[in-house]
C-alpha positions in Angstrom: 42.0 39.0 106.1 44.0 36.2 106.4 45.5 34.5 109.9 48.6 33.0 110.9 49.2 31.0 113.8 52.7 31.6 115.0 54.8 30.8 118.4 57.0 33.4 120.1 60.2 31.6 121.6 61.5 35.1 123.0 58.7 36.6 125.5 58.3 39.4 124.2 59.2 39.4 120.6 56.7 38.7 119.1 58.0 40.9 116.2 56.6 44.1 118.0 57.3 45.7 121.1 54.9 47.2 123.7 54.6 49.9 125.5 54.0 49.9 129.1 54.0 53.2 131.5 52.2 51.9 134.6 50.5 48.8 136.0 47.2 49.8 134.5 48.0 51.8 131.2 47.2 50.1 127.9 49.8 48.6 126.0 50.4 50.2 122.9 52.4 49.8 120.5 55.5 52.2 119.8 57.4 51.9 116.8 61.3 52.6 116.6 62.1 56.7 115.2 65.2 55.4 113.5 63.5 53.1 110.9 60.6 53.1 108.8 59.1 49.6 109.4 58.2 47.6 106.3 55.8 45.4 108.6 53.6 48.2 109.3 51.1 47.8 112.4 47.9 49.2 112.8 46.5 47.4 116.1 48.5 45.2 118.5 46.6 43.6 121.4 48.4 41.9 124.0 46.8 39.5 127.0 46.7 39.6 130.0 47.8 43.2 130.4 50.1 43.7 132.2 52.1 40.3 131.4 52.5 38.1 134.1 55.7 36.1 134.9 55.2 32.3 134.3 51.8 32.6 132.5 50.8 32.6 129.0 51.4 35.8 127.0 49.4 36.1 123.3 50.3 38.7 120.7 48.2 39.7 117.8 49.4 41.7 115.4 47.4 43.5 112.7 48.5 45.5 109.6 50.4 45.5 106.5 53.5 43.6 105.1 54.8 46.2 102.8 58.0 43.6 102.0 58.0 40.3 101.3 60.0 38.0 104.4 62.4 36.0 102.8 63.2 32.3 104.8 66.2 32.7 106.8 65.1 36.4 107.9 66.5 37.0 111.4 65.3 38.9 114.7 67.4 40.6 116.7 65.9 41.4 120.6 67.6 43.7 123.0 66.5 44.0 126.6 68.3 47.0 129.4 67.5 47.3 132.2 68.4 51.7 132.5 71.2 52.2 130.5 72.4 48.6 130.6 72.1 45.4 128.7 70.8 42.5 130.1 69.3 40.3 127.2 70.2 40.1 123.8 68.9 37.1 121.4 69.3 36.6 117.8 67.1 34.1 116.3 65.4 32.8 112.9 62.1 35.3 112.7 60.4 32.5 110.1 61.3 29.6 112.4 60.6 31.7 115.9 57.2 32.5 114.7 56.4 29.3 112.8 56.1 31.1 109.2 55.9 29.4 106.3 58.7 31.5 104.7 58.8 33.9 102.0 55.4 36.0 102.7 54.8 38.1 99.7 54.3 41.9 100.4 50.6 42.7 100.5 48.3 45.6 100.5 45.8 43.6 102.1 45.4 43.6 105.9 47.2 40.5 107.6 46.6 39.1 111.2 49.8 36.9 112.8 49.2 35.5 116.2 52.0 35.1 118.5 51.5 32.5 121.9 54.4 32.0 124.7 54.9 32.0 128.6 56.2 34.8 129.8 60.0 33.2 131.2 59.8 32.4 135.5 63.6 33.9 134.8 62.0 37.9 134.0 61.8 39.6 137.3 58.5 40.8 138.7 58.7 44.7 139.4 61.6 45.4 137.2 61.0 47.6 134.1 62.9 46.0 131.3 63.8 48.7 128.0 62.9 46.2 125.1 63.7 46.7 121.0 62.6 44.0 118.5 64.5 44.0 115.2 64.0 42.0 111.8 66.0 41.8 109.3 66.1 39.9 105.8 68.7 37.4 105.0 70.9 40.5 102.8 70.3 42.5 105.5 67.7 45.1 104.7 65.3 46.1 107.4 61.8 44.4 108.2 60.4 46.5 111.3 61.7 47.5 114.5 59.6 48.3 118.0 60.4 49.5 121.1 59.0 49.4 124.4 59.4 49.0 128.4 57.7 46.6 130.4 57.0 45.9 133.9 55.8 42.2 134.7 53.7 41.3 137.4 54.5 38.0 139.5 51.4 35.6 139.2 
């Protein structure tokens, strides 16, 4: 199994979402009904959990890329708060992770690590409504995840 460093610039993108229910539930990961995900996860672990504003957050992803990511692939990351939107950020998924752009489609198990701080700017308390979408540069879907998070203040 092969690993790949990569940097999250977005909180919580790291090209999943998580799902959080109550201060000390798991996360887990929940992907979105409306796609099938060519990016296919089978483990996420997140730490700390929960995520804690200002601190570090790391992601690690586990599964299969059924797809190749082309360079120039984008993300697309929508946060509500209840039924409104209060975050929205479109950004280069190679560059925002720190791939080295295209990664072939694989069979084999792949590893990608994710590192950021969660933003001081994320209210503590609040449950945010998160979904994480990736897209090639013609347009055709990568993966999507959804989730809802509640941050603690450090």
């Amino acid at each position: 199994m092969r690993t790949r460093p990569v940097v999250l610039a977005a909180a919580v993108a790291a090209g999943v979402l998580l799902s959080h229910t109550d201060a000390h539930a798991a996360i887990t990961v929940k992907a979105c009904s409306d796609w099938t995900n060519k990016l296919e996860a089978s483990k996420i672990v997140v730490a700390p959990d929960p995520p804690v504003v200002g601190k570090p957050l790391a992601v690690t992803w586990t599964g299969i890329v059924k797809k190749s990511i082309q360079k120039g692939a984008k993300l697309v990351t929508t946060g509500k708060v209840g039924v409104f939107e209060v975050w929205r950020s479109t950004s280069d998924l190679c560059e925002t992770f720190k791939l080295a752009c295209q990664i072939a489609a694989s069979p084999t198990g792949q590893t990608i690590r994710a590192d950021t701080a969660v933003q001081d700017s994320i209210p503590a308390g609040v449950t945010i409504k998160y979904r994480v979408e990736a897209y090639n540069p013609d347009d055709s879907k990568l993966f999507c995840y959804e989730t809802e998070l509640k941050f603690n203040r450090g």
